[in-house]
Amino acid sequence: MDSNYSKFKTVCRILKENSFDKSKLIPILQAVQEEYKYLPKEILVFIALSLNTSPAGVYGVATFFSHFTLKHKGRHIIKICDGIACHVKKSNSLINALKNKLGLKEAEYSTKDVFFTIETVSCLGACGLAPVFLIDEDIYGQMTPDKAVELIDKIME
Amino acid sequence: MIDLDNITRSVKKAGENITKRIVVCAGTGCVAGGSIKVFESFIIVAKELGISVCVELKGGNIGTLLSKSGCQGFCQKGPLVNILPAEILYINVKVDDVKEILEKSIKNNSLIDRLCYSDNGKVCKGQNEIPFYKKQHRVVIKQCGVMDPENIEEYISIGGYRAAEKACAEMTDKEICDVVLAAGLRGRGGGGFPVGKKWNLARNQTASKKYIICNGDEGDPGAFMDRSVMEGNPHGIIEGLVIAAKATGADEGYVYVRTEYALAVKRMKKAVKDASDIKVLGKNIFGSGHNFTLHVMEGAGAFVCGEEIALIASVEGKRGMPLPKPPFPAQSGLWGKPTTINNVETLATIPMIINYGADVFRETGTVSSHGTKTFALTGHVLNTGLIEVPLGSTLRQIIFDISGGVTDGKGSVKDGNFKAVQIGGPSGGCLTEEHLDLSLDFDSLKKVGAMVGSGGLVVMNKSICMVNIAKFFMQFTQNESCGKCVLCREGIKQMLLMLSDITEGKADEDTISLLEELARAVQIGSLCGLGKTAPNPVLSTLKYFRNEYDAHVKEKRCPAGECKSLINYEITDKCIGCTVCAVKCPAKAISGERRQKHKIAIVKCVKCDICIKSCKFNAIEIV
């Protein structure tokens, strides 16, 4: 009961800050994701009921936009840019090198200990420094597979 | 009421005893290179050396002012440090260089040659001498990289919000629309629709409430102009919005910023707050009776939200899906009210037109496309970055004069490296050598199957496979299609599968003709701009690089040596057995004794290129 209460307390605060306004669904989901790092299912239903709208509608928005995730992500999120500029500068080899390093198979994106999650994103807008990737909030430019692997080693320490 | 002259006077007075200024670039590129650490180190080291450095323009401050700026454009050479008024530009500045800069350039006014850009051995002191800057025509992004984007007073002190004051207090809505129409400004976000016409459409609507939206949802891979303007000159955009709101009769507006652009979101939010605090936004702006409130909304990652109606849907809290037009947003947009949507760069251009008039604006550009355009120059060129040139400039000027030429895999410039340039992102097309002298404007590009789009320019050298590039864009549009129209949803997916087959050597000649047919169908049958333009990269590569498609299907060969299924790696006799490749190979596919020629086990090889890059003897080749 207690943990449930604290779970919904945060959502209630966020809903209140957005004055229970249906049209502010996207900012609401953003704030929720900021808190929980993902969008838990029961919270989505709670939001739908609070905004007097259908859970399907909320789920529809949450799955439409790529920024939202319904799965729990790793402690460190590595966003590898695969925009055109990074792509022509071989961002693929970065993805391969990092997946290799973290022992991730084809369709796996998070390490078993959920320490790292790898994502490819369509463009980070730092094309001048291609290829780039983001680890949490820090951006690293003009990367090579070697440098990327070194960086992961450093974080693992 | 706000008094702009008074603020200007007080800023000037506060700066009376400031003799020099150090501007550290804090655009995304330079921040990635560590410019914030450089900035902080200036404060610490100056203290140690006893040099008077302040970070805020306040009365009584003397000596040197240290400030951050938005993107200065020369991203590849970052972190950049600009020293004013001497106009020295230092590149690749590291924390270790700070002491030397303070001692030599601030204390003794001397130049540190090793930190300057060198043009074939000639030391270039600053922007006036560096070819990258010298050949540009910076108007919209002129202030990015000079002023502090987080300081509204500085923006005012260099003439900011004067156009907004003039538009609100002295001009009627019709007069504003007329000036913009006379200037011939065309929307900088993609299609190039005349801005004056759009505003007039909204202005003529009779409604109790109207909206204006700034579209900062720049989702094009390879484009970062909007990001740079939002980070470097947020008040320029707000000023454009105030004018647009007055012209169209809107009293509420949104700046819709891409969520991936954290710094742009932060700076736009601060700018809106500061502008509201000094009453440039809010009620009765400049005593004109005109009200305008502005909100900043973060997008949530959907390329299709660059499309007007999809964007409106997402502001309303719905999935970003387009609807058939008409009604146009100018007639019925956000919550059914007349809504004007303009791109970031378009809005940032407006104050200039109001300040200097339509004729001055028309002086640059071509007969049908006036003014300047910013381009994000990326890919295989010597100097990547943000540039601004008059519309009508040629690709040759941009690629060879401004950016210094096309590079090969190891980063050096040689003649004959150029293969193609992709312009306008997923909605644009690929152009070849024969288009290098084509005038870059809205109409001439459309004629050759490309478009200015948002202004991404990706230069590619001979190592790039054009089929692969077409596939890359199809992958992107397939991911981003909202799924509403069958042709866009299913058609693009099938196109992607066909392209995959071609790159994997599983296709025949019929695949190409089927691909072409489908591409035309998607172009005709899709509802919004995303689907209508998605086939452009395929059609333009089919047009200009047909021989590459043929090589893939007829000879099962990738001429550029890029498609993994059609290539293999081989170690040649140049190998001296240094073992570096074997150590670096992530798949453990390379074996061999020390000082003996090594071998690659093709079954194990993941074709990651690491061996080729690590070999100092160029002994590994793609066959």
PDB file of C-alpha atoms in Angstrom, chain B residues 160-374:
ATOM      1  CA  GLY B 160      17.044  43.527 -30.679  1.00  0.00           C
ATOM      2  CA  TYR B 161      13.261  43.889 -30.324  1.00  0.00           C
ATOM      3  CA  ARG B 162      13.364  47.155 -32.287  1.00  0.00           C
ATOM      4  CA  ALA B 163      11.538  45.455 -35.174  1.00  0.00           C
ATOM      5  CA  ALA B 164       8.931  44.075 -32.776  1.00  0.00           C
ATOM      6  CA  GLU B 165       8.432  47.543 -31.312  1.00  0.00           C
ATOM      7  CA  LYS B 166       8.102  49.061 -34.765  1.00  0.00           C
ATOM      8  CA  ALA B 167       5.669  46.372 -35.934  1.00  0.00           C
ATOM      9  CA  CYS B 168       3.514  46.573 -32.809  1.00  0.00           C
ATOM     10  CA  ALA B 169       3.465  50.299 -32.262  1.00  0.00           C
ATOM     11  CA  GLU B 170       3.737  51.802 -35.725  1.00  0.00           C
ATOM     12  CA  MET B 171       2.452  49.298 -38.266  1.00  0.00           C
ATOM     13  CA  THR B 172      -0.922  47.750 -38.985  1.00  0.00           C
ATOM     14  CA  ASP B 173      -1.266  44.018 -39.468  1.00  0.00           C
ATOM     15  CA  LYS B 174      -1.775  44.585 -43.188  1.00  0.00           C
ATOM     16  CA  GLU B 175       1.348  46.696 -43.482  1.00  0.00           C
ATOM     17  CA  ILE B 176       3.433  43.958 -41.859  1.00  0.00           C
ATOM     18  CA  CYS B 177       2.044  41.313 -44.208  1.00  0.00           C
ATOM     19  CA  ASP B 178       2.658  43.609 -47.168  1.00  0.00           C
ATOM     20  CA  VAL B 179       6.315  44.128 -46.271  1.00  0.00           C
ATOM     21  CA  VAL B 180       6.884  40.398 -45.832  1.00  0.00           C
ATOM     22  CA  LEU B 181       5.067  39.702 -49.081  1.00  0.00           C
ATOM     23  CA  ALA B 182       7.086  42.360 -50.895  1.00  0.00           C
ATOM     24  CA  ALA B 183      10.293  40.887 -49.513  1.00  0.00           C
ATOM     25  CA  GLY B 184       9.352  37.606 -51.165  1.00  0.00           C
ATOM     26  CA  LEU B 185      10.409  35.573 -48.131  1.00  0.00           C
ATOM     27  CA  ARG B 186       9.715  31.882 -48.640  1.00  0.00           C
ATOM     28  CA  GLY B 187       9.350  29.418 -45.779  1.00  0.00           C
ATOM     29  CA  ARG B 188      12.706  28.007 -44.737  1.00  0.00           C
ATOM     30  CA  GLY B 189      11.291  24.751 -43.414  1.00  0.00           C
ATOM     31  CA  GLY B 190      10.916  22.786 -46.609  1.00  0.00           C
ATOM     32  CA  GLY B 191       8.373  23.603 -49.278  1.00  0.00           C
ATOM     33  CA  GLY B 192       9.256  27.260 -49.700  1.00  0.00           C
ATOM     34  CA  PHE B 193       5.705  28.648 -49.492  1.00  0.00           C
ATOM     35  CA  PRO B 194       5.602  32.488 -49.488  1.00  0.00           C
ATOM     36  CA  VAL B 195       5.377  33.609 -45.865  1.00  0.00           C
ATOM     37  CA  GLY B 196       3.422  36.793 -46.641  1.00  0.00           C
ATOM     38  CA  LYS B 197       0.695  34.757 -48.354  1.00  0.00           C
ATOM     39  CA  LYS B 198       0.444  32.401 -45.401  1.00  0.00           C
ATOM     40  CA  TRP B 199       0.153  35.299 -42.968  1.00  0.00           C
ATOM     41  CA  ASN B 200      -2.447  37.027 -45.102  1.00  0.00           C
ATOM     42  CA  LEU B 201      -4.546  33.865 -45.145  1.00  0.00           C
ATOM     43  CA  ALA B 202      -4.572  33.762 -41.353  1.00  0.00           C
ATOM     44  CA  ARG B 203      -5.035  37.526 -41.038  1.00  0.00           C
ATOM     45  CA  ASN B 204      -8.177  37.461 -43.174  1.00  0.00           C
ATOM     46  CA  GLN B 205      -9.876  34.909 -40.950  1.00  0.00           C
ATOM     47  CA  THR B 206     -12.440  36.305 -38.587  1.00  0.00           C
ATOM     48  CA  ALA B 207     -12.082  34.409 -35.353  1.00  0.00           C
ATOM     49  CA  SER B 208     -12.044  35.382 -31.716  1.00  0.00           C
ATOM     50  CA  LYS B 209      -8.858  33.430 -31.129  1.00  0.00           C
ATOM     51  CA  LYS B 210      -5.868  32.731 -33.357  1.00  0.00           C
ATOM     52  CA  TYR B 211      -2.641  30.866 -32.736  1.00  0.00           C
ATOM     53  CA  ILE B 212       0.890  30.967 -34.016  1.00  0.00           C
ATOM     54  CA  ILE B 213       3.350  28.099 -33.780  1.00  0.00           C
ATOM     55  CA  CYS B 214       7.091  28.067 -34.304  1.00  0.00           C
ATOM     56  CA  ASN B 215       8.070  24.692 -35.711  1.00  0.00           C
ATOM     57  CA  GLY B 216      11.340  23.745 -34.061  1.00  0.00           C
ATOM     58  CA  ASP B 217      10.827  20.012 -34.503  1.00  0.00           C
ATOM     59  CA  GLU B 218      13.812  19.566 -36.751  1.00  0.00           C
ATOM     60  CA  GLY B 219      13.788  15.819 -37.300  1.00  0.00           C
ATOM     61  CA  ASP B 220      15.730  15.623 -40.544  1.00  0.00           C
ATOM     62  CA  PRO B 221      18.811  13.513 -40.087  1.00  0.00           C
ATOM     63  CA  GLY B 222      21.773  15.641 -41.055  1.00  0.00           C
ATOM     64  CA  ALA B 223      20.214  19.019 -40.325  1.00  0.00           C
ATOM     65  CA  PHE B 224      20.915  21.200 -37.319  1.00  0.00           C
ATOM     66  CA  MET B 225      20.241  24.765 -38.438  1.00  0.00           C
ATOM     67  CA  ASP B 226      17.142  25.214 -36.311  1.00  0.00           C
ATOM     68  CA  ARG B 227      18.968  23.787 -33.343  1.00  0.00           C
ATOM     69  CA  SER B 228      21.802  26.263 -33.776  1.00  0.00           C
ATOM     70  CA  VAL B 229      19.468  29.231 -34.127  1.00  0.00           C
ATOM     71  CA  MET B 230      17.412  28.201 -31.084  1.00  0.00           C
ATOM     72  CA  GLU B 231      20.588  27.729 -29.062  1.00  0.00           C
ATOM     73  CA  GLY B 232      22.377  30.783 -30.387  1.00  0.00           C
ATOM     74  CA  ASN B 233      19.679  33.389 -30.936  1.00  0.00           C
ATOM     75  CA  PRO B 234      16.436  32.445 -29.142  1.00  0.00           C
ATOM     76  CA  HIS B 235      15.337  36.063 -28.819  1.00  0.00           C
ATOM     77  CA  GLY B 236      15.517  36.507 -32.584  1.00  0.00           C
ATOM     78  CA  ILE B 237      12.867  33.787 -32.887  1.00  0.00           C
ATOM     79  CA  ILE B 238      10.696  35.303 -30.170  1.00  0.00           C
ATOM     80  CA  GLU B 239      10.921  38.679 -31.890  1.00  0.00           C
ATOM     81  CA  GLY B 240       9.829  37.056 -35.164  1.00  0.00           C
ATOM     82  CA  LEU B 241       6.933  35.436 -33.329  1.00  0.00           C
ATOM     83  CA  VAL B 242       5.787  38.709 -31.772  1.00  0.00           C
ATOM     84  CA  ILE B 243       5.714  40.290 -35.237  1.00  0.00           C
ATOM     85  CA  ALA B 244       3.963  37.289 -36.788  1.00  0.00           C
ATOM     86  CA  ALA B 245       1.399  37.282 -34.005  1.00  0.00           C
ATOM     87  CA  LYS B 246       0.642  40.943 -34.570  1.00  0.00           C
ATOM     88  CA  ALA B 247       0.419  40.431 -38.353  1.00  0.00           C
ATOM     89  CA  THR B 248      -1.957  37.494 -38.136  1.00  0.00           C
ATOM     90  CA  GLY B 249      -3.916  38.628 -35.105  1.00  0.00           C
ATOM     91  CA  ALA B 250      -2.813  35.772 -32.863  1.00  0.00           C
ATOM     92  CA  ASP B 251      -2.641  36.271 -29.109  1.00  0.00           C
ATOM     93  CA  GLU B 252      -1.201  32.918 -28.106  1.00  0.00           C
ATOM     94  CA  GLY B 253       1.653  30.876 -29.461  1.00  0.00           C
ATOM     95  CA  TYR B 254       3.809  27.810 -29.063  1.00  0.00           C
ATOM     96  CA  VAL B 255       7.441  27.093 -29.737  1.00  0.00           C
ATOM     97  CA  TYR B 256       7.527  23.385 -30.508  1.00  0.00           C
ATOM     98  CA  VAL B 257      11.066  22.153 -29.869  1.00  0.00           C
ATOM     99  CA  ARG B 258      12.471  18.711 -30.493  1.00  0.00           C
ATOM    100  CA  THR B 259      12.993  16.949 -27.177  1.00  0.00           C
ATOM    101  CA  GLU B 260      16.396  15.610 -28.234  1.00  0.00           C
ATOM    102  CA  TYR B 261      17.622  19.211 -28.292  1.00  0.00           C
ATOM    103  CA  ALA B 262      17.994  19.622 -24.549  1.00  0.00           C
ATOM    104  CA  LEU B 263      20.084  22.799 -24.751  1.00  0.00           C
ATOM    105  CA  ALA B 264      17.698  24.414 -27.247  1.00  0.00           C
ATOM    106  CA  VAL B 265      14.753  23.608 -24.956  1.00  0.00           C
ATOM    107  CA  LYS B 266      16.551  25.125 -21.981  1.00  0.00           C
ATOM    108  CA  ARG B 267      17.565  28.293 -23.811  1.00  0.00           C
ATOM    109  CA  MET B 268      14.148  28.811 -25.442  1.00  0.00           C
ATOM    110  CA  LYS B 269      12.442  28.421 -22.061  1.00  0.00           C
ATOM    111  CA  LYS B 270      14.766  30.921 -20.439  1.00  0.00           C
ATOM    112  CA  ALA B 271      14.351  33.351 -23.313  1.00  0.00           C
ATOM    113  CA  VAL B 272      10.544  33.181 -23.130  1.00  0.00           C
ATOM    114  CA  LYS B 273      10.663  33.747 -19.374  1.00  0.00           C
ATOM    115  CA  ASP B 274      13.040  36.704 -19.693  1.00  0.00           C
ATOM    116  CA  ALA B 275      10.970  38.238 -22.485  1.00  0.00           C
ATOM    117  CA  SER B 276       7.811  37.865 -20.388  1.00  0.00           C
ATOM    118  CA  ASP B 277       9.559  39.416 -17.377  1.00  0.00           C
ATOM    119  CA  ILE B 278      10.442  42.596 -19.233  1.00  0.00           C
ATOM    120  CA  LYS B 279       7.011  42.592 -20.923  1.00  0.00           C
ATOM    121  CA  VAL B 280       8.072  42.006 -24.497  1.00  0.00           C
ATOM    122  CA  LEU B 281       5.590  39.160 -24.207  1.00  0.00           C
ATOM    123  CA  GLY B 282       2.307  39.364 -22.373  1.00  0.00           C
ATOM    124  CA  LYS B 283      -0.371  42.042 -22.266  1.00  0.00           C
ATOM    125  CA  ASN B 284      -0.319  45.337 -24.142  1.00  0.00           C
ATOM    126  CA  ILE B 285       3.092  44.837 -25.738  1.00  0.00           C
ATOM    127  CA  PHE B 286       4.931  48.152 -26.346  1.00  0.00           C
ATOM    128  CA  GLY B 287       1.736  49.928 -25.378  1.00  0.00           C
ATOM    129  CA  SER B 288       0.100  48.865 -28.629  1.00  0.00           C
ATOM    130  CA  GLY B 289      -2.822  47.034 -27.076  1.00  0.00           C
ATOM    131  CA  HIS B 290      -1.559  43.836 -28.677  1.00  0.00           C
ATOM    132  CA  ASN B 291      -1.420  40.802 -26.360  1.00  0.00           C
ATOM    133  CA  PHE B 292       0.697  37.743 -26.929  1.00  0.00           C
ATOM    134  CA  THR B 293       1.581  34.864 -24.626  1.00  0.00           C
ATOM    135  CA  LEU B 294       4.084  32.226 -25.646  1.00  0.00           C
ATOM    136  CA  HIS B 295       4.620  28.649 -24.425  1.00  0.00           C
ATOM    137  CA  VAL B 296       7.486  26.265 -25.077  1.00  0.00           C
ATOM    138  CA  MET B 297       6.454  22.704 -25.789  1.00  0.00           C
ATOM    139  CA  GLU B 298       8.793  19.771 -26.153  1.00  0.00           C
ATOM    140  CA  GLY B 299       8.120  17.311 -28.928  1.00  0.00           C
ATOM    141  CA  ALA B 300       8.333  13.611 -28.198  1.00  0.00           C
ATOM    142  CA  GLY B 301      10.241  12.244 -31.127  1.00  0.00           C
ATOM    143  CA  ALA B 302       8.173  11.902 -34.277  1.00  0.00           C
ATOM    144  CA  PHE B 303       9.516  13.087 -37.610  1.00  0.00           C
ATOM    145  CA  VAL B 304       5.985  13.371 -39.002  1.00  0.00           C
ATOM    146  CA  CYS B 305       5.287  16.138 -36.473  1.00  0.00           C
ATOM    147  CA  GLY B 306       7.279  18.447 -38.722  1.00  0.00           C
ATOM    148  CA  GLU B 307       4.139  18.332 -40.853  1.00  0.00           C
ATOM    149  CA  GLU B 308       1.793  21.144 -39.848  1.00  0.00           C
ATOM    150  CA  ILE B 309      -1.352  19.234 -39.055  1.00  0.00           C
ATOM    151  CA  ALA B 310       0.486  16.396 -37.322  1.00  0.00           C
ATOM    152  CA  LEU B 311       2.281  18.984 -35.219  1.00  0.00           C
ATOM    153  CA  ILE B 312      -1.004  20.606 -34.252  1.00  0.00           C
ATOM    154  CA  ALA B 313      -2.414  17.212 -33.247  1.00  0.00           C
ATOM    155  CA  SER B 314       0.518  16.606 -30.931  1.00  0.00           C
ATOM    156  CA  VAL B 315       0.136  20.049 -29.311  1.00  0.00           C
ATOM    157  CA  GLU B 316      -3.452  19.027 -28.623  1.00  0.00           C
ATOM    158  CA  GLY B 317      -2.147  15.926 -26.855  1.00  0.00           C
ATOM    159  CA  LYS B 318      -2.962  13.436 -29.609  1.00  0.00           C
ATOM    160  CA  ARG B 319      -0.965  11.146 -31.856  1.00  0.00           C
ATOM    161  CA  GLY B 320       0.773  13.213 -34.518  1.00  0.00           C
ATOM    162  CA  MET B 321      -1.231  12.243 -37.568  1.00  0.00           C
ATOM    163  CA  PRO B 322      -1.933  14.408 -40.589  1.00  0.00           C
ATOM    164  CA  LEU B 323      -5.371  15.086 -42.055  1.00  0.00           C
ATOM    165  CA  PRO B 324      -6.365  15.934 -45.612  1.00  0.00           C
ATOM    166  CA  LYS B 325      -6.124  19.609 -46.584  1.00  0.00           C
ATOM    167  CA  PRO B 326      -8.213  21.786 -46.877  1.00  0.00           C
ATOM    168  CA  PRO B 327      -9.035  23.094 -44.387  1.00  0.00           C
ATOM    169  CA  PHE B 328      -5.565  24.557 -44.034  1.00  0.00           C
ATOM    170  CA  PRO B 329      -4.265  25.369 -40.553  1.00  0.00           C
ATOM    171  CA  ALA B 330      -4.630  29.042 -41.443  1.00  0.00           C
ATOM    172  CA  GLN B 331      -8.372  28.398 -41.626  1.00  0.00           C
ATOM    173  CA  SER B 332      -8.810  25.757 -38.951  1.00  0.00           C
ATOM    174  CA  GLY B 333      -5.795  24.680 -36.954  1.00  0.00           C
ATOM    175  CA  LEU B 334      -5.116  24.302 -33.257  1.00  0.00           C
ATOM    176  CA  TRP B 335      -8.420  23.549 -31.492  1.00  0.00           C
ATOM    177  CA  GLY B 336     -10.184  24.510 -34.703  1.00  0.00           C
ATOM    178  CA  LYS B 337      -8.843  28.067 -34.639  1.00  0.00           C
ATOM    179  CA  PRO B 338      -6.830  29.773 -37.405  1.00  0.00           C
ATOM    180  CA  THR B 339      -3.199  28.870 -36.849  1.00  0.00           C
ATOM    181  CA  THR B 340      -0.010  29.976 -38.541  1.00  0.00           C
ATOM    182  CA  ILE B 341       3.005  27.687 -38.465  1.00  0.00           C
ATOM    183  CA  ASN B 342       6.440  28.987 -39.386  1.00  0.00           C
ATOM    184  CA  ASN B 343       9.887  27.482 -39.245  1.00  0.00           C
ATOM    185  CA  VAL B 344      12.556  28.702 -36.822  1.00  0.00           C
ATOM    186  CA  GLU B 345      14.765  30.182 -39.506  1.00  0.00           C
ATOM    187  CA  THR B 346      11.849  31.925 -41.219  1.00  0.00           C
ATOM    188  CA  LEU B 347      10.895  33.649 -37.980  1.00  0.00           C
ATOM    189  CA  ALA B 348      14.485  34.598 -37.218  1.00  0.00           C
ATOM    190  CA  THR B 349      14.638  36.344 -40.614  1.00  0.00           C
ATOM    191  CA  ILE B 350      11.542  38.478 -39.998  1.00  0.00           C
ATOM    192  CA  PRO B 351      13.062  41.167 -37.694  1.00  0.00           C
ATOM    193  CA  MET B 352      15.627  41.966 -40.358  1.00  0.00           C
ATOM    194  CA  ILE B 353      12.943  42.514 -42.999  1.00  0.00           C
ATOM    195  CA  ILE B 354      10.980  44.824 -40.707  1.00  0.00           C
ATOM    196  CA  ASN B 355      14.116  46.740 -39.694  1.00  0.00           C
ATOM    197  CA  TYR B 356      15.647  47.230 -43.116  1.00  0.00           C
ATOM    198  CA  GLY B 357      12.717  46.829 -45.476  1.00  0.00           C
ATOM    199  CA  ALA B 358      11.787  44.493 -48.289  1.00  0.00           C
ATOM    200  CA  ASP B 359      14.201  45.963 -50.830  1.00  0.00           C
ATOM    201  CA  VAL B 360      17.292  45.297 -48.745  1.00  0.00           C
ATOM    202  CA  PHE B 361      16.167  41.700 -48.269  1.00  0.00           C
ATOM    203  CA  ARG B 362      15.619  41.256 -51.996  1.00  0.00           C
ATOM    204  CA  GLU B 363      19.175  42.360 -52.766  1.00  0.00           C
ATOM    205  CA  THR B 364      20.524  38.892 -52.014  1.00  0.00           C
ATOM    206  CA  GLY B 365      19.386  35.678 -53.620  1.00  0.00           C
ATOM    207  CA  THR B 366      17.892  34.909 -57.013  1.00  0.00           C
ATOM    208  CA  VAL B 367      14.919  36.209 -58.974  1.00  0.00           C
ATOM    209  CA  SER B 368      12.491  33.809 -57.342  1.00  0.00           C
ATOM    210  CA  SER B 369      14.280  32.947 -54.096  1.00  0.00           C
ATOM    211  CA  HIS B 370      15.384  35.914 -52.066  1.00  0.00           C
ATOM    212  CA  GLY B 371      17.666  36.226 -49.091  1.00  0.00           C
ATOM    213  CA  THR B 372      20.078  33.792 -47.565  1.00  0.00           C
ATOM    214  CA  LYS B 373      19.742  30.200 -46.411  1.00  0.00           C
ATOM    215  CA  THR B 374      21.591  28.339 -43.714  1.00  0.00           C
TER     216      THR B 374
END
